[in-house]
């Protein structure tokens, strides 16, 4: 079996000098501020304040009133009501307490809210979030709004919020559809969004539905609720969970079981969909027939491609990855070719025969540097080629391995002809 010791250096030098960005996992904590009076306490006070006239009602009248009060209380279990505190009759939702001091009066306000009943919920400060049966729900009573609330309408603030969110998300999602912001009769505003999210491990696009609702509460408080439904994780009981959210938050969630098929059909008939492309989330491209991803060699941040998807037996292979840097890495490589050559020579410990540094100009990856390394071992010779392109802080790297003169030109040319970034 031929020696691929040269390729092993790839693992150590692939992103040379780039610093990966870590991700933080929020810590969930329950807010235990002052709670509203319970339904029972409120009813006790009402009994003490009964007038003589009410006390003289007939037994029949009292029975009718109790029945009517029971119905009203059941209907009163809504966001912002006294009856919301301590309610236990939801089948799929659980109570959380959220609070904020960002009020007109400056006094702290707390609310009982209901989110999908899940062991991994996140409740912190003004925000509560959890997921169940394909539904991720978040409620925040101190959302960041671009505009001053008193100078702009709820609809204008929501439109700016959704626009900013989707501009950021466009680098990851496909087939994004943003509906018109609608102002409702209760003074709130609603906006619906749908998109496809690509999963590189499953090699599949998954349809998502989202609804944003912004509402003005008392004392200058604004509540933002976000419903996100992953259509491929829903169950036969998801609709019942959605109905409970609709009931408590007094919103209409325009989702049903037909959404997934409709969204897939819409996306697959669009120009954005390319069934022949390999999609890595951050980059997509086509390769010649017979090239496949090697699932065993690929990882969550490096994707290896070879004929028949078998890197171990291949004479040519391609690895694609990405990273980020606040520095202009490509310009640094191209501005000092001698330093760049010395850098690579230090990794290959005398195995290099020749190193070339070229400026490819603008490609689909942005300004792109090409570094070609001719190297050899006792078992033979190999050509190692790095293509590094940068757009803003995003750095994308394509690494090509060729053994004993085997050409990868067809595959490389196809990548640069069909490639696109998100």
Short mmCIF file of C-alpha atoms in Angstrom, two decimals, residues 4-329:
data_model
loop_
_atom_site.label_atom_id
_atom_site.label_comp_id
_atom_site.label_asym_id
_atom_site.label_seq_id
_atom_site.Cartn_x
_atom_site.Cartn_y
_atom_site.Cartn_z
CA UNK A 4 0.48 8.61 2.29
CA UNK A 5 2.61 10.18 4.98
CA UNK A 6 2.49 13.48 3.09
CA UNK A 7 -1.25 13.63 3.39
CA UNK A 8 -0.95 13.25 7.15
CA UNK A 9 0.59 16.70 7.31
CA UNK A 10 -2.72 18.06 6.11
CA UNK A 11 -4.26 17.47 9.52
CA UNK A 12 -1.61 19.63 11.18
CA UNK A 13 -1.40 22.42 8.63
CA UNK A 14 -4.80 22.65 6.96
CA UNK A 15 -5.90 25.89 8.58
CA UNK A 16 -2.40 27.12 9.51
CA UNK A 17 -2.73 30.15 11.72
CA UNK A 18 -6.52 30.42 11.60
CA UNK A 19 -8.31 30.55 14.91
CA UNK A 20 -11.56 28.62 15.07
CA UNK A 21 -14.58 30.26 16.58
CA UNK A 22 -16.01 28.43 19.59
CA UNK A 23 -19.68 28.17 20.40
CA UNK A 24 -21.14 28.86 23.81
CA UNK A 25 -23.88 26.76 25.33
CA UNK A 26 -26.28 28.88 27.36
CA UNK A 27 -26.83 27.86 30.96
CA UNK A 28 -30.47 27.42 31.89
CA UNK A 29 -31.69 28.97 35.14
CA UNK A 30 -35.15 29.49 36.55
CA UNK A 31 -36.23 32.98 37.50
CA UNK A 32 -37.98 32.96 40.86
CA UNK A 33 -39.15 36.56 41.19
CA UNK A 34 -42.39 37.73 42.73
CA UNK A 35 -45.25 35.82 41.23
CA UNK A 36 -48.80 36.95 40.60
CA UNK A 37 -51.46 35.84 43.05
CA UNK A 38 -52.85 32.40 42.43
CA UNK A 39 -56.36 31.91 41.17
CA UNK A 40 -57.42 30.63 44.60
CA UNK A 41 -56.06 33.73 46.41
CA UNK A 42 -57.78 36.03 43.96
CA UNK A 43 -61.08 34.19 44.40
CA UNK A 44 -60.80 34.42 48.22
CA UNK A 45 -60.46 38.19 48.01
CA UNK A 46 -63.43 38.41 45.67
CA UNK A 47 -65.56 36.42 48.16
CA UNK A 48 -64.70 38.85 50.98
CA UNK A 49 -65.77 41.79 48.82
CA UNK A 50 -69.19 40.41 48.02
CA UNK A 51 -72.01 42.89 48.50
CA UNK A 52 -75.23 42.24 50.41
CA UNK A 53 -77.11 42.05 47.19
CA UNK A 54 -74.86 39.25 45.88
CA UNK A 55 -75.23 37.37 49.17
CA UNK A 56 -79.02 37.37 48.79
CA UNK A 57 -78.99 35.57 45.43
CA UNK A 58 -80.94 32.38 45.20
CA UNK A 59 -79.18 29.04 45.18
CA UNK A 60 -80.09 28.57 41.53
CA UNK A 61 -78.58 31.94 40.55
CA UNK A 62 -75.39 31.17 42.44
CA UNK A 63 -75.03 27.81 40.72
CA UNK A 64 -75.40 29.44 37.31
CA UNK A 65 -72.81 32.07 38.21
CA UNK A 66 -70.28 29.48 39.39
CA UNK A 67 -70.65 27.57 36.13
CA UNK A 68 -70.16 30.74 34.10
CA UNK A 69 -67.14 31.79 36.20
CA UNK A 70 -65.55 28.40 35.65
CA UNK A 71 -65.90 28.79 31.89
CA UNK A 72 -64.46 32.32 31.99
CA UNK A 73 -61.49 31.23 34.09
CA UNK A 74 -60.67 28.42 31.68
CA UNK A 75 -60.73 30.88 28.82
CA UNK A 76 -58.69 33.35 30.89
CA UNK A 77 -55.59 31.13 30.98
CA UNK A 78 -53.75 33.28 28.48
CA UNK A 79 -50.42 35.08 28.32
CA UNK A 80 -50.42 38.03 30.72
CA UNK A 81 -53.43 36.94 32.79
CA UNK A 82 -53.60 36.17 36.54
CA UNK A 83 -55.09 32.78 35.76
CA UNK A 84 -51.89 31.76 33.95
CA UNK A 85 -49.97 31.29 37.20
CA UNK A 86 -49.92 27.69 38.37
CA UNK A 87 -52.09 26.29 35.58
CA UNK A 88 -51.54 22.53 35.19
CA UNK A 89 -54.03 21.35 32.60
CA UNK A 90 -51.89 21.69 29.48
CA UNK A 91 -50.93 18.30 28.12
CA UNK A 92 -47.76 19.34 26.28
CA UNK A 93 -46.69 22.64 27.86
CA UNK A 94 -44.98 23.46 31.14
CA UNK A 95 -44.83 26.65 33.16
CA UNK A 96 -41.78 28.92 33.35
CA UNK A 97 -41.33 32.28 35.05
CA UNK A 98 -39.61 35.08 33.13
CA UNK A 99 -38.99 38.64 34.31
CA UNK A 100 -37.71 42.02 33.19
CA UNK A 101 -36.98 45.43 34.69
CA UNK A 102 -37.09 47.09 31.26
CA UNK A 103 -40.42 48.73 31.95
CA UNK A 104 -41.71 52.30 31.72
CA UNK A 105 -42.13 52.43 35.48
CA UNK A 106 -38.75 50.85 36.16
CA UNK A 107 -40.40 48.20 38.32
CA UNK A 108 -39.65 44.55 37.78
CA UNK A 109 -42.39 42.59 36.05
CA UNK A 110 -42.70 38.81 35.91
CA UNK A 111 -44.91 36.52 33.84
CA UNK A 112 -45.95 32.91 33.90
CA UNK A 113 -45.38 31.55 30.42
CA UNK A 114 -45.86 28.10 28.93
CA UNK A 115 -43.33 26.39 26.69
CA UNK A 116 -43.07 22.84 25.30
CA UNK A 117 -42.56 20.41 28.19
CA UNK A 118 -38.98 19.21 27.72
CA UNK A 119 -36.09 18.19 29.98
CA UNK A 120 -33.65 20.46 28.15
CA UNK A 121 -35.52 23.75 28.29
CA UNK A 122 -33.67 27.05 28.70
CA UNK A 123 -35.14 29.63 31.07
CA UNK A 124 -33.05 32.68 31.84
CA UNK A 125 -34.00 36.25 32.70
CA UNK A 126 -36.58 37.54 30.25
CA UNK A 127 -36.45 34.53 27.93
CA UNK A 128 -37.75 30.96 27.92
CA UNK A 129 -37.17 28.38 25.19
CA UNK A 130 -37.68 24.66 24.66
CA UNK A 131 -38.44 22.04 22.00
CA UNK A 132 -40.75 19.07 21.66
CA UNK A 133 -42.18 17.00 18.78
CA UNK A 134 -40.45 19.14 16.14
CA UNK A 135 -41.60 22.44 17.67
CA UNK A 136 -39.09 24.89 19.12
CA UNK A 137 -40.77 27.76 20.92
CA UNK A 138 -39.23 30.89 22.43
CA UNK A 139 -40.79 33.79 24.32
CA UNK A 140 -38.86 36.92 25.30
CA UNK A 141 -40.31 39.93 27.16
CA UNK A 142 -37.21 42.07 26.61
CA UNK A 143 -36.28 41.43 22.96
CA UNK A 144 -33.72 43.57 21.20
CA UNK A 145 -35.63 45.94 18.90
CA UNK A 146 -33.90 48.14 16.37
CA UNK A 147 -36.21 51.10 16.80
CA UNK A 148 -37.43 53.03 19.81
CA UNK A 149 -40.82 51.56 20.63
CA UNK A 150 -42.59 54.88 21.12
CA UNK A 151 -41.46 56.18 17.72
CA UNK A 152 -42.38 53.18 15.57
CA UNK A 153 -45.29 50.82 15.26
CA UNK A 154 -45.18 47.23 16.43
CA UNK A 155 -45.35 46.12 12.77
CA UNK A 156 -42.35 48.29 11.80
CA UNK A 157 -40.30 46.94 14.67
CA UNK A 158 -41.17 43.35 13.82
CA UNK A 159 -40.36 43.87 10.14
CA UNK A 160 -36.91 45.20 11.00
CA UNK A 161 -36.33 42.32 13.44
CA UNK A 162 -37.28 39.61 10.91
CA UNK A 163 -35.34 41.28 8.10
CA UNK A 164 -32.16 41.40 10.20
CA UNK A 165 -32.62 37.81 11.33
CA UNK A 166 -33.10 36.51 7.80
CA UNK A 167 -30.15 38.46 6.41
CA UNK A 168 -27.96 36.66 8.91
CA UNK A 169 -29.63 33.30 8.26
CA UNK A 170 -29.29 33.55 4.48
CA UNK A 171 -25.71 32.29 4.75
CA UNK A 172 -27.01 28.94 6.02
CA UNK A 173 -30.53 28.40 4.67
CA UNK A 174 -31.99 27.78 1.23
CA UNK A 175 -35.32 28.69 -0.33
CA UNK A 176 -36.05 31.40 2.24
CA UNK A 177 -39.55 32.87 1.95
CA UNK A 178 -40.47 35.82 4.16
CA UNK A 179 -44.14 36.79 4.33
CA UNK A 180 -45.60 40.25 4.77
CA UNK A 181 -45.78 41.61 8.30
CA UNK A 182 -49.44 41.72 9.29
CA UNK A 183 -50.82 43.97 12.02
CA UNK A 184 -53.56 42.22 14.01
CA UNK A 185 -56.67 43.61 15.67
CA UNK A 186 -55.18 43.31 19.17
CA UNK A 187 -52.30 45.62 18.21
CA UNK A 188 -49.74 42.85 17.78
CA UNK A 189 -47.93 42.02 14.54
CA UNK A 190 -47.11 38.67 12.95
CA UNK A 191 -44.75 37.46 10.22
CA UNK A 192 -44.31 33.98 8.75
CA UNK A 193 -41.06 32.58 7.35
CA UNK A 194 -40.17 29.28 5.72
CA UNK A 195 -36.88 27.84 4.49
CA UNK A 196 -34.89 24.68 3.80
CA UNK A 197 -31.96 23.69 6.00
CA UNK A 198 -29.35 21.36 4.50
CA UNK A 199 -27.94 18.51 6.56
CA UNK A 200 -24.62 17.41 5.05
CA UNK A 201 -24.57 14.15 7.03
CA UNK A 202 -27.95 13.05 5.75
CA UNK A 203 -27.40 14.79 2.39
CA UNK A 204 -30.94 16.12 2.63
CA UNK A 205 -32.85 19.41 2.80
CA UNK A 206 -35.30 19.76 5.69
CA UNK A 207 -38.25 22.18 5.57
CA UNK A 208 -38.80 24.63 8.43
CA UNK A 209 -41.72 26.91 9.26
CA UNK A 210 -41.32 29.92 11.55
CA UNK A 211 -43.70 32.50 12.95
CA UNK A 212 -42.68 35.71 14.70
CA UNK A 213 -45.22 37.60 16.81
CA UNK A 214 -44.53 40.93 18.55
CA UNK A 215 -47.02 42.33 21.04
CA UNK A 216 -47.11 45.33 23.37
CA UNK A 217 -47.94 44.38 26.95
CA UNK A 218 -48.56 46.66 29.94
CA UNK A 219 -45.97 49.10 31.33
CA UNK A 220 -44.12 49.42 28.01
CA UNK A 221 -43.19 45.73 27.84
CA UNK A 222 -42.91 44.09 24.42
CA UNK A 223 -43.16 40.33 24.08
CA UNK A 224 -41.68 38.44 21.15
CA UNK A 225 -42.73 34.85 20.49
CA UNK A 226 -41.00 32.69 17.89
CA UNK A 227 -42.40 29.36 16.75
CA UNK A 228 -40.06 27.14 14.73
CA UNK A 229 -41.33 23.82 13.35
CA UNK A 230 -39.01 21.24 11.79
CA UNK A 231 -41.44 19.41 9.55
CA UNK A 232 -39.38 16.21 9.55
CA UNK A 233 -39.44 15.87 13.35
CA UNK A 234 -43.15 16.40 13.89
CA UNK A 235 -45.42 13.61 15.13
CA UNK A 236 -49.11 12.89 15.06
CA UNK A 237 -49.47 14.87 18.30
CA UNK A 238 -47.64 18.00 17.13
CA UNK A 239 -50.89 19.65 16.08
CA UNK A 240 -52.21 19.29 19.64
CA UNK A 241 -49.11 21.00 21.03
CA UNK A 242 -49.50 23.80 18.47
CA UNK A 243 -53.15 24.24 19.50
CA UNK A 244 -52.11 24.70 23.14
CA UNK A 245 -49.59 27.37 22.14
CA UNK A 246 -52.28 29.08 20.06
CA UNK A 247 -54.69 29.00 22.98
CA UNK A 248 -52.32 30.43 25.57
CA UNK A 249 -50.61 33.08 23.42
CA UNK A 250 -53.79 33.93 21.49
CA UNK A 251 -52.08 33.50 18.11
CA UNK A 252 -52.89 31.59 14.93
CA UNK A 253 -50.01 29.36 13.81
CA UNK A 254 -50.51 28.74 10.11
CA UNK A 255 -48.86 25.31 9.94
CA UNK A 256 -50.27 21.92 9.03
CA UNK A 257 -49.05 18.46 8.03
CA UNK A 258 -49.00 19.39 4.32
CA UNK A 259 -46.37 22.08 4.82
CA UNK A 260 -43.33 19.81 4.33
CA UNK A 261 -44.38 18.42 0.95
CA UNK A 262 -45.42 21.85 -0.32
CA UNK A 263 -42.16 23.50 0.77
CA UNK A 264 -40.01 20.74 -0.72
CA UNK A 265 -41.83 20.95 -4.05
CA UNK A 266 -41.46 24.75 -4.10
CA UNK A 267 -37.73 24.54 -3.40
CA UNK A 268 -36.96 21.69 -5.79
CA UNK A 269 -38.62 23.63 -8.62
CA UNK A 270 -36.50 26.73 -7.91
CA UNK A 271 -33.22 27.79 -9.54
CA UNK A 272 -31.51 27.56 -6.15
CA UNK A 273 -31.84 23.78 -6.04
CA UNK A 274 -29.07 21.76 -7.75
CA UNK A 275 -29.61 18.01 -7.39
CA UNK A 276 -26.17 17.28 -8.87
CA UNK A 277 -24.22 19.36 -6.37
CA UNK A 278 -22.48 18.28 -3.20
CA UNK A 279 -23.70 20.63 -0.52
CA UNK A 280 -21.54 21.24 2.53
CA UNK A 281 -23.70 23.96 4.03
CA UNK A 282 -21.10 26.69 3.53
CA UNK A 283 -20.21 25.61 -0.03
CA UNK A 284 -21.73 23.58 -2.86
CA UNK A 285 -20.15 22.28 -6.08
CA UNK A 286 -20.29 19.46 -8.60
CA UNK A 287 -17.70 16.73 -9.19
CA UNK A 288 -17.18 14.34 -12.12
CA UNK A 289 -19.24 11.18 -12.26
CA UNK A 290 -17.89 8.53 -9.90
CA UNK A 291 -16.59 10.95 -7.28
CA UNK A 292 -18.25 10.60 -3.88
CA UNK A 293 -17.77 11.79 -0.33
CA UNK A 294 -15.79 9.38 1.85
CA UNK A 295 -18.05 9.17 4.90
CA UNK A 296 -15.39 7.46 7.03
CA UNK A 297 -12.67 10.04 6.38
CA UNK A 298 -14.96 13.08 6.55
CA UNK A 299 -15.70 14.85 9.82
CA UNK A 300 -18.05 17.59 10.97
CA UNK A 301 -15.70 20.30 9.59
CA UNK A 302 -13.65 18.52 6.89
CA UNK A 303 -15.15 16.80 3.86
CA UNK A 304 -13.10 14.28 1.87
CA UNK A 305 -13.97 13.32 -1.73
CA UNK A 306 -12.43 10.61 -3.92
CA UNK A 307 -13.35 8.33 -6.83
CA UNK A 308 -15.89 5.80 -5.53
CA UNK A 309 -15.74 7.62 -2.19
CA UNK A 310 -12.67 5.58 -1.21
CA UNK A 311 -9.79 7.81 -0.09
CA UNK A 312 -7.62 4.92 1.14
CA UNK A 313 -7.29 3.42 -2.35
CA UNK A 314 -7.40 6.62 -4.36
CA UNK A 315 -4.53 8.22 -6.30
CA UNK A 316 -6.38 11.53 -6.18
CA UNK A 317 -8.48 13.03 -3.43
CA UNK A 318 -9.93 16.39 -2.43
CA UNK A 319 -10.58 17.76 1.05
CA UNK A 320 -12.73 20.86 1.63
CA UNK A 321 -13.01 22.82 4.83
CA UNK A 322 -13.66 26.35 6.04
CA UNK A 323 -12.66 28.60 8.90
CA UNK A 324 -12.66 32.27 9.78
CA UNK A 325 -10.03 34.89 10.45
CA UNK A 326 -10.07 38.58 11.24
CA UNK A 327 -6.85 38.88 9.19
CA UNK A 328 -6.60 38.98 5.41
CA UNK A 329 -4.92 35.58 5.24
#
